PDB file of C-alpha atoms in Angstrom:
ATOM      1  CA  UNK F   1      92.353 106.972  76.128  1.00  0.00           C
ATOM      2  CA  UNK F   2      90.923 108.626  73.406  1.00  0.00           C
ATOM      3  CA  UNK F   3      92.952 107.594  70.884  1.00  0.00           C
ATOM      4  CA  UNK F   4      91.610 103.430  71.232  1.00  0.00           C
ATOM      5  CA  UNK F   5      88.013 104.600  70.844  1.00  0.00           C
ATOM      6  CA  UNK F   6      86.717 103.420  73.697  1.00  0.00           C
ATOM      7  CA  UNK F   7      83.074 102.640  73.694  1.00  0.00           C
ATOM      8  CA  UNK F   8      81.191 104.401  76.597  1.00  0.00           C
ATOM      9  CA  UNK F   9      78.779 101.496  76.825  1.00  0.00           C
ATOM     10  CA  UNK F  10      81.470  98.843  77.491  1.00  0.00           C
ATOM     11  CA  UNK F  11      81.815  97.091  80.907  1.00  0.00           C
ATOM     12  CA  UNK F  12      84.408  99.320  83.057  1.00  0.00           C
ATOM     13  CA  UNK F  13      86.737  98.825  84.053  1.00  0.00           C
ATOM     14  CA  UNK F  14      88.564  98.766  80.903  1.00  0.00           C
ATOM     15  CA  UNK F  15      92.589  97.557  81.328  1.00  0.00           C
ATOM     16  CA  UNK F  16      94.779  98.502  77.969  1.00  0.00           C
ATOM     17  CA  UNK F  17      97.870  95.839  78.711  1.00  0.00           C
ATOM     18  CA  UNK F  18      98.670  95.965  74.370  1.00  0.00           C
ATOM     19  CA  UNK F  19      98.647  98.744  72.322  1.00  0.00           C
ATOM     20  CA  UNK F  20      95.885  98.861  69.953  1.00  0.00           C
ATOM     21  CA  UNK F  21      93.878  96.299  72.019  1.00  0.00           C
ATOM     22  CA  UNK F  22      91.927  96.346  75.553  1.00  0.00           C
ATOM     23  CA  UNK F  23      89.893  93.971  78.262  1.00  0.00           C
ATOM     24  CA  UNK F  24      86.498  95.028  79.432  1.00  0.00           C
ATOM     25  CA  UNK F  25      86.076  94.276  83.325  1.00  0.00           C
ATOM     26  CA  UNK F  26      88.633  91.284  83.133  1.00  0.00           C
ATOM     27  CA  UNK F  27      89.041  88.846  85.488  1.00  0.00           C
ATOM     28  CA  UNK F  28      92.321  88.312  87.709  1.00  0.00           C
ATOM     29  CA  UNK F  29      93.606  85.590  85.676  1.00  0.00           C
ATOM     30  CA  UNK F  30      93.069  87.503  82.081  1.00  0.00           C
ATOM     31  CA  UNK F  31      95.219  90.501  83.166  1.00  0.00           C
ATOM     32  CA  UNK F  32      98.233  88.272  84.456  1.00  0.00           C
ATOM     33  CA  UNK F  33      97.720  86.383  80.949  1.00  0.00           C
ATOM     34  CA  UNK F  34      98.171  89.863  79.114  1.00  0.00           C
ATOM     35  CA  UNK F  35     100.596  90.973  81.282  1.00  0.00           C
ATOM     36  CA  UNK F  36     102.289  87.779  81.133  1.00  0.00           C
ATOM     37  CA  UNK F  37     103.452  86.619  84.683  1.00  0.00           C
ATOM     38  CA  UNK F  38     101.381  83.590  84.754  1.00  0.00           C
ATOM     39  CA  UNK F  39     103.755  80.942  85.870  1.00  0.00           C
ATOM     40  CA  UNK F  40     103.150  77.549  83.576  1.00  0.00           C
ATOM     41  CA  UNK F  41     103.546  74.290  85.864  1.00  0.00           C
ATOM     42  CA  UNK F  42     104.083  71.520  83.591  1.00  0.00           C
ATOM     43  CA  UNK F  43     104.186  68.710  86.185  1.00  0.00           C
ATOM     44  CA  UNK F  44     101.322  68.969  88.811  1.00  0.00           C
ATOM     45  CA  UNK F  45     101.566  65.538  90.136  1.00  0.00           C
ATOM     46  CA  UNK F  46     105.213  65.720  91.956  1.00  0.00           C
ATOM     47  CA  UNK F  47     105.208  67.944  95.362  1.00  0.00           C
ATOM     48  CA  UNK F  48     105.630  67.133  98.486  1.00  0.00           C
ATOM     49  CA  UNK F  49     103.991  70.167  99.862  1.00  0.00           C
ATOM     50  CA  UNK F  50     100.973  72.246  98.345  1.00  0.00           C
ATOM     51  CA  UNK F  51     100.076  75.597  99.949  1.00  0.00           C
ATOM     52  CA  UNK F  52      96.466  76.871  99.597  1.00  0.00           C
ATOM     53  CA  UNK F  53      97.344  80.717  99.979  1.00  0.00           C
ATOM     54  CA  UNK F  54     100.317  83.531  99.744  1.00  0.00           C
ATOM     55  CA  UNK F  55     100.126  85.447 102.462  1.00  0.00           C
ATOM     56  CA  UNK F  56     102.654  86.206 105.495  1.00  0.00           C
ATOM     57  CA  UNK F  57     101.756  82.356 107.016  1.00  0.00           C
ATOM     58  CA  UNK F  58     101.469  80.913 103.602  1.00  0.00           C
ATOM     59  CA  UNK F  59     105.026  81.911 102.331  1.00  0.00           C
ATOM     60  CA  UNK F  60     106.701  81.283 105.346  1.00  0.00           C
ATOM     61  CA  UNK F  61     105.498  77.741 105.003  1.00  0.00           C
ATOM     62  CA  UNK F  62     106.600  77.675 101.492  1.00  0.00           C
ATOM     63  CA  UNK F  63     110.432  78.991 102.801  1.00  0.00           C
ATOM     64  CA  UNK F  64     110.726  76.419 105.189  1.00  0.00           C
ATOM     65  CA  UNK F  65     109.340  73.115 103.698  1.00  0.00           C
ATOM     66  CA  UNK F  66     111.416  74.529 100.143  1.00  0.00           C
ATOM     67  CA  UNK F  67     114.909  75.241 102.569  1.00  0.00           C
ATOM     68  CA  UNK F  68     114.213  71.502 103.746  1.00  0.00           C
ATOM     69  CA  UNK F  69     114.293  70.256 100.123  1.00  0.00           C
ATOM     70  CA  UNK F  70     110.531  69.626  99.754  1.00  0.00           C
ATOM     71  CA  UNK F  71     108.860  70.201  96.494  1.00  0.00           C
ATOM     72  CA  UNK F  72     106.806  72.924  97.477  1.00  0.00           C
ATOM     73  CA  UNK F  73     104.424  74.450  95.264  1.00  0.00           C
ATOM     74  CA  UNK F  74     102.445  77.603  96.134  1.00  0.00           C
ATOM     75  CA  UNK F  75      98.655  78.116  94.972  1.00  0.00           C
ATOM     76  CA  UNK F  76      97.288  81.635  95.144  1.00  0.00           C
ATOM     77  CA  UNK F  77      93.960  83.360  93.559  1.00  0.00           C
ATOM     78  CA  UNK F  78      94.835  86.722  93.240  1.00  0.00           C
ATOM     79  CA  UNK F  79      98.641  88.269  94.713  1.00  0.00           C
ATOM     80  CA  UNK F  80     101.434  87.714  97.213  1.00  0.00           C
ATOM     81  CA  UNK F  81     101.059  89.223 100.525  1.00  0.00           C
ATOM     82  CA  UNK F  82      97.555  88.496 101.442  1.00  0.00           C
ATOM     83  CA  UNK F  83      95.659  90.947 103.715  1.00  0.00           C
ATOM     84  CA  UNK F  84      99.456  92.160 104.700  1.00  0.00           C
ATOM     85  CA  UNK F  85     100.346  92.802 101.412  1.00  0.00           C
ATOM     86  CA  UNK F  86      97.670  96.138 101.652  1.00  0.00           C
ATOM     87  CA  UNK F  87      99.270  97.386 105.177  1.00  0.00           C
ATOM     88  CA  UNK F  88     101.462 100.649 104.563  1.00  0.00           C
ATOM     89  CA  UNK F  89     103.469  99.595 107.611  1.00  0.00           C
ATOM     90  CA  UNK F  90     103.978  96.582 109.862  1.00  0.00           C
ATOM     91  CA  UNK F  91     106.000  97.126 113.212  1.00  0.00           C
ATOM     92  CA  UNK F  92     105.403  93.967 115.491  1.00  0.00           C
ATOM     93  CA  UNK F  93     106.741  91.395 112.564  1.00  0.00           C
ATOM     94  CA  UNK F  94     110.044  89.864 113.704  1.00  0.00           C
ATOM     95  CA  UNK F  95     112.772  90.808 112.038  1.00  0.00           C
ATOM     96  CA  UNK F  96     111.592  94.461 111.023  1.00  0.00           C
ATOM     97  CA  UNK F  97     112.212  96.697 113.999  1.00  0.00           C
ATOM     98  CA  UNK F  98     112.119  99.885 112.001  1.00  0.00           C
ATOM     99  CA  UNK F  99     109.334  98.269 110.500  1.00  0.00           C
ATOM    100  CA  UNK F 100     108.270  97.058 106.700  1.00  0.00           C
ATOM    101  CA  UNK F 101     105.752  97.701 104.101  1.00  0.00           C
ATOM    102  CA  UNK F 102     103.191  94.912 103.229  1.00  0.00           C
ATOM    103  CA  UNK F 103     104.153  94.791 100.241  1.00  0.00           C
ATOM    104  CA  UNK F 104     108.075  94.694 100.810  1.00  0.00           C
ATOM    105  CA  UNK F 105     107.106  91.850 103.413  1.00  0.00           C
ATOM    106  CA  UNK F 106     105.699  89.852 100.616  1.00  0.00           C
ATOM    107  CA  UNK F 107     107.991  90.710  97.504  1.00  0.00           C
ATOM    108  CA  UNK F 108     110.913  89.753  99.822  1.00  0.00           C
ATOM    109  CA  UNK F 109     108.830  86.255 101.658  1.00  0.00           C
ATOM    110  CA  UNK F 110     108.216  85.509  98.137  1.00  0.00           C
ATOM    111  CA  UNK F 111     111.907  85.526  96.873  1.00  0.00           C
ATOM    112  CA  UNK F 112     113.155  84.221  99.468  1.00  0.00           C
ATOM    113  CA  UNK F 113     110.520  80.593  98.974  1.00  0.00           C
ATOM    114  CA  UNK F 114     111.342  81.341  94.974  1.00  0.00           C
ATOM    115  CA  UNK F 115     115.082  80.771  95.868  1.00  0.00           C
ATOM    116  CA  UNK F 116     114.710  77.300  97.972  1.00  0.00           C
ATOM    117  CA  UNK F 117     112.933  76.383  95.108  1.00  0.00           C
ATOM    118  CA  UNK F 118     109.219  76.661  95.629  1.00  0.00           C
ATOM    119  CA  UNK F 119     106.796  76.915  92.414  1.00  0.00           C
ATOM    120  CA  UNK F 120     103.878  79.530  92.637  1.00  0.00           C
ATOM    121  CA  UNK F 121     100.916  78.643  90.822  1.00  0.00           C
ATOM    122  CA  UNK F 122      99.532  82.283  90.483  1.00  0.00           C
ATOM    123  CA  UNK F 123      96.796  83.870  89.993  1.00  0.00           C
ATOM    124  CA  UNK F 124      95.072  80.466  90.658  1.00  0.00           C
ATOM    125  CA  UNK F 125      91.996  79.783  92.692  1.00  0.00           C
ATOM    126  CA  UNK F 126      92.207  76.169  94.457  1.00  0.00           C
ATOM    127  CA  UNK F 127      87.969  75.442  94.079  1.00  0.00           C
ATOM    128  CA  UNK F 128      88.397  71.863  95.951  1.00  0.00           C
ATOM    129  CA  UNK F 129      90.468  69.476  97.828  1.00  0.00           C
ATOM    130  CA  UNK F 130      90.084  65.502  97.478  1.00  0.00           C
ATOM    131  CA  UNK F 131      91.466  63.752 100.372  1.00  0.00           C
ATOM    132  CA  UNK F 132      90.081  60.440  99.976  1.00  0.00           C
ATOM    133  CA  UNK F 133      93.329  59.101  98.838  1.00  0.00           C
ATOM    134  CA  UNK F 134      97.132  59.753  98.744  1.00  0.00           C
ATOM    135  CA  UNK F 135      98.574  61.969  97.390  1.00  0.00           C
ATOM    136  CA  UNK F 136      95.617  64.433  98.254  1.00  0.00           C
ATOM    137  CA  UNK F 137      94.155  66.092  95.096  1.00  0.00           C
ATOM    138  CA  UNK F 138      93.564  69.970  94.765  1.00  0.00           C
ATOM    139  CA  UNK F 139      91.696  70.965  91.778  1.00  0.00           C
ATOM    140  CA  UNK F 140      92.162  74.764  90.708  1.00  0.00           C
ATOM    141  CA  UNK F 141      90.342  77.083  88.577  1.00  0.00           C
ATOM    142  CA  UNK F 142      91.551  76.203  85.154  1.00  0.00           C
ATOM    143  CA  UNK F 143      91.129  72.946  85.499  1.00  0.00           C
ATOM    144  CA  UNK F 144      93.997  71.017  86.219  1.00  0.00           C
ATOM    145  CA  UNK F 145      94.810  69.117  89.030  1.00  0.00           C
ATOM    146  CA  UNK F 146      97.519  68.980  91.627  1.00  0.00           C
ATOM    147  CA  UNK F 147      98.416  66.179  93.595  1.00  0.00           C
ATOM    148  CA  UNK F 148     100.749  66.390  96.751  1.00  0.00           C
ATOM    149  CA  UNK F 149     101.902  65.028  99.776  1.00  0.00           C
ATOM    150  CA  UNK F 150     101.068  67.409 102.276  1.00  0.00           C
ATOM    151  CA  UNK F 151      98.279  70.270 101.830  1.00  0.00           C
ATOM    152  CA  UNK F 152      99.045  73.408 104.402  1.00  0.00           C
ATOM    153  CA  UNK F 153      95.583  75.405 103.854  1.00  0.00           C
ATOM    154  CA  UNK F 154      96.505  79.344 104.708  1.00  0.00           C
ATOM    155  CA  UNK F 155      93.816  80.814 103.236  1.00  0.00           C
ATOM    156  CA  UNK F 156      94.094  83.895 106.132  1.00  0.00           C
ATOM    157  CA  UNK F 157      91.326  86.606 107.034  1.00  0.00           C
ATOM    158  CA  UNK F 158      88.820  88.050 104.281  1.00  0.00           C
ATOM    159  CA  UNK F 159      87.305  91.766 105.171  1.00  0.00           C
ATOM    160  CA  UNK F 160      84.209  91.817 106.190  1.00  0.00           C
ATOM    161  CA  UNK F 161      82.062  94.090 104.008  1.00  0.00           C
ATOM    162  CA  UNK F 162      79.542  96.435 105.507  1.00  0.00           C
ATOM    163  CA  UNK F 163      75.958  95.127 105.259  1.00  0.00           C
ATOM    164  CA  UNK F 164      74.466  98.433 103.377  1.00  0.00           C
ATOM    165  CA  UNK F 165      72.927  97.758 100.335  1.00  0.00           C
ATOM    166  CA  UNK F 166      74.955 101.246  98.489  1.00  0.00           C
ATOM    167  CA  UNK F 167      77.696  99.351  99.359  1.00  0.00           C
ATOM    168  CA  UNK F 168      78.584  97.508  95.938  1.00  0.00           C
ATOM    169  CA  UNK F 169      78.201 101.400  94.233  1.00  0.00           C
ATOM    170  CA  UNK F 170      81.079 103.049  96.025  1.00  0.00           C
ATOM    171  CA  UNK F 171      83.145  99.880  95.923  1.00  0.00           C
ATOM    172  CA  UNK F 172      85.921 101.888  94.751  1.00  0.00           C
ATOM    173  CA  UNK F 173      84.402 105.509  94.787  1.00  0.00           C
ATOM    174  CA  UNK F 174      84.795 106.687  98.076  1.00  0.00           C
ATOM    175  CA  UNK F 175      85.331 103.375  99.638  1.00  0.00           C
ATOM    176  CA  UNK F 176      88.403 101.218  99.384  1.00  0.00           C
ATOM    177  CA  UNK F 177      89.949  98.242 101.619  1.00  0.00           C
ATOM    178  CA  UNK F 178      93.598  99.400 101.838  1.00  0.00           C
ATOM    179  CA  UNK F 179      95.557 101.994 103.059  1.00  0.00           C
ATOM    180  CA  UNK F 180      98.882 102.581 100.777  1.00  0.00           C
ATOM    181  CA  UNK F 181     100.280 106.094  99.528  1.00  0.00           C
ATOM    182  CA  UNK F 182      97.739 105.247  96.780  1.00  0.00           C
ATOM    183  CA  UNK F 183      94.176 105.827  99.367  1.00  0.00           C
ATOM    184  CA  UNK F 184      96.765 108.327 101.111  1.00  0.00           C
ATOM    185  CA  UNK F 185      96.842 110.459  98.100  1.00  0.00           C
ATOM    186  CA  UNK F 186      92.888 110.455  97.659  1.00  0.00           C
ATOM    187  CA  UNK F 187      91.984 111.800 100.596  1.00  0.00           C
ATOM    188  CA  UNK F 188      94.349 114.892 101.124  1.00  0.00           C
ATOM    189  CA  UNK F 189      93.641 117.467 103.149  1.00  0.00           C
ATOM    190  CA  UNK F 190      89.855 115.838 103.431  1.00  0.00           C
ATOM    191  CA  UNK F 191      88.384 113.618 106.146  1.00  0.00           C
ATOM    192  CA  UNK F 192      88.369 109.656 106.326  1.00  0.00           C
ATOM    193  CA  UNK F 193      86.622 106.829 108.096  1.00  0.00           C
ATOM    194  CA  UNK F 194      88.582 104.078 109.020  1.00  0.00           C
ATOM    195  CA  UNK F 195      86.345 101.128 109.492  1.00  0.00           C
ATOM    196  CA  UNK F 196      87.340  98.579 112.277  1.00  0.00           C
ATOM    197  CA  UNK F 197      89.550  97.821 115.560  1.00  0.00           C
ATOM    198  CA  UNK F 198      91.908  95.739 114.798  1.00  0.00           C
ATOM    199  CA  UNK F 199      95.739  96.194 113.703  1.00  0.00           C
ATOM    200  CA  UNK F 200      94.918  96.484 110.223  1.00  0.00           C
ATOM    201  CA  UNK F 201      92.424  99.582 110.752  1.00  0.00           C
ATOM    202  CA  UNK F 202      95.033 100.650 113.605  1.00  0.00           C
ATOM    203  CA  UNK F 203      97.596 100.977 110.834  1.00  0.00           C
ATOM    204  CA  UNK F 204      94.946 102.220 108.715  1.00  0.00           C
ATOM    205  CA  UNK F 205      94.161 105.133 110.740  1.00  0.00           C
ATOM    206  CA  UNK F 206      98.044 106.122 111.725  1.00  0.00           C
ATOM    207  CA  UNK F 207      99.096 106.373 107.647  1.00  0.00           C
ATOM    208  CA  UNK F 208      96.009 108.049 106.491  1.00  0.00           C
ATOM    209  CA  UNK F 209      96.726 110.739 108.942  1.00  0.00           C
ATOM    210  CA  UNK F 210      99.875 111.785 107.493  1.00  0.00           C
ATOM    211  CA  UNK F 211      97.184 113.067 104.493  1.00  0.00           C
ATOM    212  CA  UNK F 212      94.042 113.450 106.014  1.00  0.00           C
ATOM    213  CA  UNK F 213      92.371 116.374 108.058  1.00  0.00           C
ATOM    214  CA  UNK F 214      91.347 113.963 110.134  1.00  0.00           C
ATOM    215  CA  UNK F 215      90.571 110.746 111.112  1.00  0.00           C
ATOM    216  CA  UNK F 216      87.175 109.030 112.079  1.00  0.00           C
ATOM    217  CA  UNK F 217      87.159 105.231 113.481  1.00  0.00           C
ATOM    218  CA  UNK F 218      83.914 104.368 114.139  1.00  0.00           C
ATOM    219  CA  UNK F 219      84.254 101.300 116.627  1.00  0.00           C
ATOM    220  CA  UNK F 220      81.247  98.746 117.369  1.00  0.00           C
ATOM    221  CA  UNK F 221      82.835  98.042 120.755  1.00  0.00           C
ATOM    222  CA  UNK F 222      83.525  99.632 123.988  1.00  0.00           C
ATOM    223  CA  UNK F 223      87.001 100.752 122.495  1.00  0.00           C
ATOM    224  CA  UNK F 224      89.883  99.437 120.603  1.00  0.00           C
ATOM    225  CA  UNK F 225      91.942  97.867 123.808  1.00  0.00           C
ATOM    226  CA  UNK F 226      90.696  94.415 123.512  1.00  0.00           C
ATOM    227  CA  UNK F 227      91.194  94.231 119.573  1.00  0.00           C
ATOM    228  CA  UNK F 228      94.290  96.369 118.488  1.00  0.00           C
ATOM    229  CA  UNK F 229      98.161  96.152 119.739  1.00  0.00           C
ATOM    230  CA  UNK F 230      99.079  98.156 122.309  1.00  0.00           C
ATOM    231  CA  UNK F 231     101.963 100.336 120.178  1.00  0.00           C
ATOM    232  CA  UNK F 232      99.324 100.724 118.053  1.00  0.00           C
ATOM    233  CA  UNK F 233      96.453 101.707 120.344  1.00  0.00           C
ATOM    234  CA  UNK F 234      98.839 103.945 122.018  1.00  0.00           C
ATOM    235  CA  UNK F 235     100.079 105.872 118.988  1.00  0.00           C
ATOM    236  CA  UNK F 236      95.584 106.346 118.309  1.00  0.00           C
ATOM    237  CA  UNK F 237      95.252 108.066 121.676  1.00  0.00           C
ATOM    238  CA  UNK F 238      98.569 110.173 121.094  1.00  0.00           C
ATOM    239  CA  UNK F 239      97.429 111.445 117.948  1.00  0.00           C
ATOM    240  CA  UNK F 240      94.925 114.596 117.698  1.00  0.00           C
ATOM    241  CA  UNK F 241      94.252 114.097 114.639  1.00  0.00           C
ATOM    242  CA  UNK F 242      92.231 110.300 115.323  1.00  0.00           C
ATOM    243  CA  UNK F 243      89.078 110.414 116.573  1.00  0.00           C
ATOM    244  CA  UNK F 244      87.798 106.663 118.403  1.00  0.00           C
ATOM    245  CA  UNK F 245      83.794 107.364 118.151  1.00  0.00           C
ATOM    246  CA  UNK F 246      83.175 104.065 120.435  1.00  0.00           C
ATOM    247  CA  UNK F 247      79.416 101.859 120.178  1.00  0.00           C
ATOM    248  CA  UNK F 248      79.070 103.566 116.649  1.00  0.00           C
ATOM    249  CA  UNK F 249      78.332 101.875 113.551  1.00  0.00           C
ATOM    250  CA  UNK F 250      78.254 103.193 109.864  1.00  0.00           C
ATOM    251  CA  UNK F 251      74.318 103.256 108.729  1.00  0.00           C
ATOM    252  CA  UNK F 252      73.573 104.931 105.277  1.00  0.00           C
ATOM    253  CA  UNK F 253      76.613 105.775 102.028  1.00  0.00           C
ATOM    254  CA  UNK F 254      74.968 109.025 100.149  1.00  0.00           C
ATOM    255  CA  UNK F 255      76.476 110.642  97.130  1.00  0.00           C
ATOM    256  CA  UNK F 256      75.819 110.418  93.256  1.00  0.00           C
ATOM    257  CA  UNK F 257      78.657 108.213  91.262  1.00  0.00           C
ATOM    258  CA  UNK F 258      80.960 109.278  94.296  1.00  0.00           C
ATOM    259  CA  UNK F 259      80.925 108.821  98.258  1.00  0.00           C
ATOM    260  CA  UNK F 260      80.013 112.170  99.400  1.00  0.00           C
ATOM    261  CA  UNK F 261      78.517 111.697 102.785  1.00  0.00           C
ATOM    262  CA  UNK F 262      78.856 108.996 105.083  1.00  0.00           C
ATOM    263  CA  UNK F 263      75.978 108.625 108.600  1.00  0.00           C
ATOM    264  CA  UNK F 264      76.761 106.685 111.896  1.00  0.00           C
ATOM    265  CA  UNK F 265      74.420 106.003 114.707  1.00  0.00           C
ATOM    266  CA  UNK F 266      75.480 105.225 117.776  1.00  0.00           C
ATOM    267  CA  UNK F 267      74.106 102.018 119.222  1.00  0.00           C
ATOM    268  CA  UNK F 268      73.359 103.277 122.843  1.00  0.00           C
ATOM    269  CA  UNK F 269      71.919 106.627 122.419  1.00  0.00           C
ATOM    270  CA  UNK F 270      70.484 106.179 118.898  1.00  0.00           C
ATOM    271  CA  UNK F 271      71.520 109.634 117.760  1.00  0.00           C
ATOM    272  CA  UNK F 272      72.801 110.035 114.586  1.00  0.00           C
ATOM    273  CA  UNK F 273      75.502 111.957 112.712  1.00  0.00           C
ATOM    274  CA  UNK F 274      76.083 113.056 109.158  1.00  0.00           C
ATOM    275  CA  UNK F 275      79.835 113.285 107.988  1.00  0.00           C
ATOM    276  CA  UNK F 276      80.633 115.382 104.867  1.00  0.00           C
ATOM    277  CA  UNK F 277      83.076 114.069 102.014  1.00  0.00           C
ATOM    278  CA  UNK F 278      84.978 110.876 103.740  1.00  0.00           C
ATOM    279  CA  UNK F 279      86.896 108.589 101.821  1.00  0.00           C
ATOM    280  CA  UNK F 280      85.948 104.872 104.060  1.00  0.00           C
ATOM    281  CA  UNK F 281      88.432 102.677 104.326  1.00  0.00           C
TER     282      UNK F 281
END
């Protein structure tokens, strides 16, 4: 790093895609740019199908209106995969009874639409859609307009963020929204929190403790049963080193440029705990 003369006081982070030359804090689209895998669509006014969104529902649109000789194009603001794309293992998709990766699910949903002949538009952000006339209008972030058919909006789930104003500071340092051998290999023989109770913090909380100490989940609820599959559910109660702290919620993030301490309350009693060095996810 040393060797580009890096400012301190520039905006982090800093991506280095080009020797000799760097981005500070760029946006989506600017890395793809350097990186080149942004996918040019010269015609925008031709398809049959448009789908808002790339994840496990929007691709398997895009396969089967593309394997029915549509002309399907795929919009998509940041990667392939959606929400699943960040799950270290899915075992209730069909086809996959061993089980698949998130992001093997996508790479392969994605070739498979690319070979049927879909388009993806990618990264692009679709900001509106005109349906006051046919073919329906979808206008994206760089400007250009699309025009098709048929619009299949899969724009899927979006995590919800903890309302703590720290929040935004640890973003990152200490707190992450995934759960791939890349978390797994940050938290190593330390404790995590696993935030949530459904079947992406289920899956969460099974891979992170194949690194961790242990596991925390604090749960808002009563318990996880109503929320989370039952393989999964069952695997959390099998496990000794997952601990369900039920009616808990996460109050206060503490530490200096780093998540060092992490304090729940629990909603019926009131009393309060202070855990040590998590990594939240």
């Amino acid at each position: 790093m040393s060797s580009y003369d890096i400012d301190p006081s520039v905006h982090w982070p800093v991506v280095i895609c080009r020797p000799g030359s760097f981005m500070e804090n760029p946006t989506i689209e600017q890395v793809a740019g350097c990186l080149g895998i942004i996918e040019t669509i010269d015609n925008l006014e031709a398809f049959d199908v448009a789908v808002v969104g790339a994840g496990p529902a929007g691709l398997a649109a895009a396969v089967y209106a593309a394997s029915e000789g549509l002309a399907t194009v795929v919009v998509e603001a940041t990667a392939p995969g959606g929400q699943a794309g960040t799950s270290s293992m899915i075992e209730n998709y069909l086809g996959f009874p061993l089980g698949v990766s998130g992001h093997e699910l996508a790479s392969r949903a994605q070739a498979q639409a690319r070979k049927f002949g879909a388009r993806m538009a990618l990264p692009r952000t679709a900001e509106s859609l005109d349906c006051s006339s046919t073919p329906f209008t979808v206008r994206l972030s760089d400007g250009r307009q699309l025009k098709a058919r048929t619009v299949v909006v899969a724009t899927g789930a979006h995590y919800r963020r903890l309302e703590l104003p720290e929040l935004a500071h640890y973003e990152g340092n200490g707190v992450h929204y995934a759960a791939t051998g890349l978390e797994g290999s940050f938290c190593g023989d330390d404790e995590v929190c696993v935030v949530g109770a459904a079947n992406s913090a289920g899956q969460a909380a099974v891979f992170l403790s194949r690194f961790a100490n242990h596991v925390h989940m604090p749960v808002r609820g009563a318990g996880l049963s109503e929320s989370m599959s039952h393989y999964l559910l069952t695997r959390i109660e099998a496990s000794a080193k997952i601990s369900v702290h039920s009616r808990t919620e996460i109050s206060e993030l503490r530490g200096g440029g780093h998540l060092e301490a992490v304090r729940w309350r629990n909603t019926v009693t009131g009393e309060s705990f202070v855990h040590q060095r998590p990594m939240c996810s």
